[in-house]
Each structure stands twice: as C-alpha cells, then as structure tokens.
Tab-separated table of C-alpha atoms and ligand atoms in Angstrom:
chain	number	residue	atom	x	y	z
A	1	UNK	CA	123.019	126.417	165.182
A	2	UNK	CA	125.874	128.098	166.376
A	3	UNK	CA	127.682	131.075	164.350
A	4	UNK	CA	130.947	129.672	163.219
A	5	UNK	CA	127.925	127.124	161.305
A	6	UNK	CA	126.020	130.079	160.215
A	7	UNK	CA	129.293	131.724	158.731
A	8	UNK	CA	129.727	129.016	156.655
A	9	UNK	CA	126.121	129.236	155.149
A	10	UNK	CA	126.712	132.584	154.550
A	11	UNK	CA	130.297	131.821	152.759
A	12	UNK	CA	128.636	128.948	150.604
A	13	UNK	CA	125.316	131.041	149.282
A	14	UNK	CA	128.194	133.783	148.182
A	15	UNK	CA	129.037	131.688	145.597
A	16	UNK	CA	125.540	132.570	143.939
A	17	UNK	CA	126.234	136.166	143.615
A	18	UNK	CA	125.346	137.741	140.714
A	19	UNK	CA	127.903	140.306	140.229
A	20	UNK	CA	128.948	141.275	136.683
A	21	UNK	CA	129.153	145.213	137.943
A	22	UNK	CA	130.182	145.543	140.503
A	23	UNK	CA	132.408	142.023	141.363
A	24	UNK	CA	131.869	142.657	145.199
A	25	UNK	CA	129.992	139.432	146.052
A	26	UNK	CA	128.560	138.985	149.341
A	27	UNK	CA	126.676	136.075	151.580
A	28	UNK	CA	124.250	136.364	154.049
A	29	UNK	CA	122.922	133.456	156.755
A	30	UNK	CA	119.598	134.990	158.515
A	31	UNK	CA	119.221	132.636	161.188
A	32	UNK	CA	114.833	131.981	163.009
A	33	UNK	CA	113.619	131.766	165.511
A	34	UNK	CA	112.114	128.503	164.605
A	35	UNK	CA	115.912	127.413	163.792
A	36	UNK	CA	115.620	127.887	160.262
A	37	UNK	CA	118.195	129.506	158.049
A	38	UNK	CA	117.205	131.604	155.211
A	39	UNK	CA	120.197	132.203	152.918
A	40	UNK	CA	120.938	135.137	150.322
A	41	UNK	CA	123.622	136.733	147.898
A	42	UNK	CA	123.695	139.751	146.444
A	43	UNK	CA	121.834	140.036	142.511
A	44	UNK	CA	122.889	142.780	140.317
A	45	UNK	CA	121.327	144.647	137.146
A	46	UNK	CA	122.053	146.049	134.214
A	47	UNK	CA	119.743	149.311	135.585
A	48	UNK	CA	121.873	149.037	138.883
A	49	UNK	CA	119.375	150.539	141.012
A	50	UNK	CA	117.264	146.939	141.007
A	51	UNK	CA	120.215	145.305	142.318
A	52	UNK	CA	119.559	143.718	145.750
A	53	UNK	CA	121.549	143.258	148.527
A	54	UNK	CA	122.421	139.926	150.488
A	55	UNK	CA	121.078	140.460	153.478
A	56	UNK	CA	117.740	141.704	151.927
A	57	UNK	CA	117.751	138.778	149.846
A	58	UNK	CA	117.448	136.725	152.640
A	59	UNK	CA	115.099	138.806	154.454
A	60	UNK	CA	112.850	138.421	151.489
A	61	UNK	CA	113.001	134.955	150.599
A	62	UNK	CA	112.558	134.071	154.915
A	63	UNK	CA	109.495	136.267	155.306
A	64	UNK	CA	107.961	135.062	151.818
A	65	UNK	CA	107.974	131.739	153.572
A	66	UNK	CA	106.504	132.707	156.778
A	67	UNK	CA	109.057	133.702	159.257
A	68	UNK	CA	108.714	136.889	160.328
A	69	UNK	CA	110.989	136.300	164.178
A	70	UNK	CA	115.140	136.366	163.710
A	71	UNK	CA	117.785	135.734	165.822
A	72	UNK	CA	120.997	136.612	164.208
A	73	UNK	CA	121.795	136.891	160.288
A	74	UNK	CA	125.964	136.049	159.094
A	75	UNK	CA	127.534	138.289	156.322
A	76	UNK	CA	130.529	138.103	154.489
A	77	UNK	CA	132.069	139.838	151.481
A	78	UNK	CA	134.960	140.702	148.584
A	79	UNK	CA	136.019	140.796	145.565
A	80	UNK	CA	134.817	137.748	143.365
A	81	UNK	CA	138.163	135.116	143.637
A	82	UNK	CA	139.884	137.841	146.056
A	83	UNK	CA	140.237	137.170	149.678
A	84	UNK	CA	136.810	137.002	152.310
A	85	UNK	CA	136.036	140.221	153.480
A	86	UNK	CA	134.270	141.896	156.512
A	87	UNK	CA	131.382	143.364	154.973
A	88	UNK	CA	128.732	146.013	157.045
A	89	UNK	CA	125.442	146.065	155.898
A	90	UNK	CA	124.125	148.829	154.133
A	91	UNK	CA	122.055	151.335	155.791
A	92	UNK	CA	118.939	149.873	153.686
A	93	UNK	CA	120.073	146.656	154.924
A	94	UNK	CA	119.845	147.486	158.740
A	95	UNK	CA	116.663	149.059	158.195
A	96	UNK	CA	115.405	146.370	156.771
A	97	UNK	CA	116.416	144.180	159.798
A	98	UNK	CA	114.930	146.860	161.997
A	99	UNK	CA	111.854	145.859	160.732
A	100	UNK	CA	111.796	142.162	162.233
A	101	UNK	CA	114.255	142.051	164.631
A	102	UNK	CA	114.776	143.303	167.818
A	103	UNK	CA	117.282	146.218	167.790
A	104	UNK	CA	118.430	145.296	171.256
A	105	UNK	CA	118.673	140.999	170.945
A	106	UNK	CA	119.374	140.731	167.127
A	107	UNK	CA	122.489	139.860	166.026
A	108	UNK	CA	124.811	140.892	163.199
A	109	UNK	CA	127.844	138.495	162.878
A	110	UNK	CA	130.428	139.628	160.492
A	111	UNK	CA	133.906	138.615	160.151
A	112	UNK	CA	135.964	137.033	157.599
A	113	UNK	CA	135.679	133.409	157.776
A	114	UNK	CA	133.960	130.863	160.553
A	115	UNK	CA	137.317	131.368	162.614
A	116	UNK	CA	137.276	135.187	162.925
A	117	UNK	CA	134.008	137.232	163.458
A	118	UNK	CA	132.830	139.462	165.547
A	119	UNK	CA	128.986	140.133	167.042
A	120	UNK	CA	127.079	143.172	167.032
A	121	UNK	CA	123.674	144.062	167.974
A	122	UNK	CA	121.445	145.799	165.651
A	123	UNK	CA	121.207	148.378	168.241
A	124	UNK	CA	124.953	149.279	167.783
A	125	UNK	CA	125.010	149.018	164.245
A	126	UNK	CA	122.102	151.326	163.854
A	127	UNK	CA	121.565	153.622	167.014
A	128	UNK	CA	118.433	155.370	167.394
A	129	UNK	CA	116.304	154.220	164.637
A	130	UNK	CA	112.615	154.034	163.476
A	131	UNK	CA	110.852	151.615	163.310
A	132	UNK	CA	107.277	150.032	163.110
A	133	UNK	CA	106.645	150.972	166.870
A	134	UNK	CA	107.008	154.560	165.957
A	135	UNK	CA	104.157	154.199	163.716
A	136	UNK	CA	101.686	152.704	166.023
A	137	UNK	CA	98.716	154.539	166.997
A	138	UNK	CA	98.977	157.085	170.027
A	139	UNK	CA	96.291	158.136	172.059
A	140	UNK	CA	95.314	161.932	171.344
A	141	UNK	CA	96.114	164.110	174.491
B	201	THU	N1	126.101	144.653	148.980
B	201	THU	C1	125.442	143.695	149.716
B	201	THU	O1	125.059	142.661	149.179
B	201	THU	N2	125.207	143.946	151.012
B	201	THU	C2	125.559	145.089	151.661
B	201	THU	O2	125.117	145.334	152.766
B	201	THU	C3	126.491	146.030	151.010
B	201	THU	C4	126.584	145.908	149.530
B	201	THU	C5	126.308	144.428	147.543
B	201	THU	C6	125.513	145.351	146.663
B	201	THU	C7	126.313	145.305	145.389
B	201	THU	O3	125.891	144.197	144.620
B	201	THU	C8	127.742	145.063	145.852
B	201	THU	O4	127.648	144.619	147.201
B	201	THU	C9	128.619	146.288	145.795
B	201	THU	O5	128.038	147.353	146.448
C-alpha cells in the first residue's frame, strides 16, 4: 500500500461526509500495521459539538475492529464541490493518533490529491506531547 493509493481512499470516503454546517468535508485513509485500511469522513450535528472528525472516525471504526498498531493515516479536505484541499488535523485529532501511534514512525500524509502530498511525522505535527507512557506507573523514590 503505498500513499499516492492511500490518498485516493482518503479522497473516495470524502464523499460520505456529512456536512450540512459546516460544508468543509474531509477524508481520512488510516493505514495497519496488518495492511489494513480503515477509512473515515467527517459527521456533523445539529448540536455541533457531537460532530466528529475524519481522522477520528477512522481511528474509531479501526480500533472497534481490533487494530490497535498504525502506520500512516491520508487526509484531505474543502469545501463540498470546491477544489481538494490540504487539511491539518485538529489538535483532538493528533491526540488521538498519539494514542496508537508512534510519535516518532507514524505518518501523517496530507496534500491535495495522490500527485501532490507531503509526509509528516506525528512527532512534528505535535511536538512534545502526552501520552499513555506518561501515565504509566513510576517507582516511588
Ligand atoms: N474536520 C475534520 O474532519 N478533521 C480535522 O482534522 C479538521 C476539521 C471537520 C470537522 C468539521 O466537520 C469540519 O471539518 C469543519 O471544521
């Protein structure tokens, strides 16, 4: 699975999103590590605040079905029946991902179509963050 293929997922599921506020639809690819792809859009409501995110969307849906390991997840964004878009993920979005992924090998392809993208790390896109390790038991001094 290489990420020009992944793109594409990501460009297809954003034809799902559910976006009668906000018109901003987005796609999102998360790619294994058992090779799977777990694909989500982004599902808005009338309360706004239950609206959820791409990228979480297919965070949820993967680790409902048992993966919990991830190599790299695609995004891509705009205006519904505007032009693709680059589109960051949120800040609950990349904490999310900090949760499963490793900041430092994890990788965040964005871009605006399978023939431009770029690669970041979850590292760069969210420096110095907390995560589950910071939780884990210490022993007293
Ligand atoms: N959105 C995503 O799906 N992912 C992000 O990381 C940023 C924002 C969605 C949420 C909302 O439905 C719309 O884009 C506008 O904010």
């Amino acid at each position: 699975m290489d990420y020009k293929e992944l793109m594409k997922q990501a460009i297809e599921i954003r034809n799902r999103a559910y976006t009668p506020y906000s018109n901003y639809q987005v796609g999102a690819a998360l790619l294994s590590e058992s090779g799977k792809v777990f694909c989500g859009c982004n599902v808005e409501n009338a309360a706004y605040s239950p609206g959820i995110c791409a990228e979480r969307t297919a965070f949820v849906k993967a680790v409902s079905e048992g993966e919990r390991e991830f190599r790299a997840i695609a995004v891509i964004g705009g205006a519904a029946g505007g032009p693709l878009e680059l589109a960051p993920p949120c800040g609950i979005c990349r904490q999310v991902m900090r949760e499963f992924c490793d900041p430092d090998t994890f990788e965040i392809v964005l871009g605006t179509g399978t023939e431009d993208y770029q690669v970041y790390t979850l590292s760069q896109l969210l420096p110095m963050s907390f995560g589950p390790d910071n939780l884990e038991k210490k022993e007293m001094a």
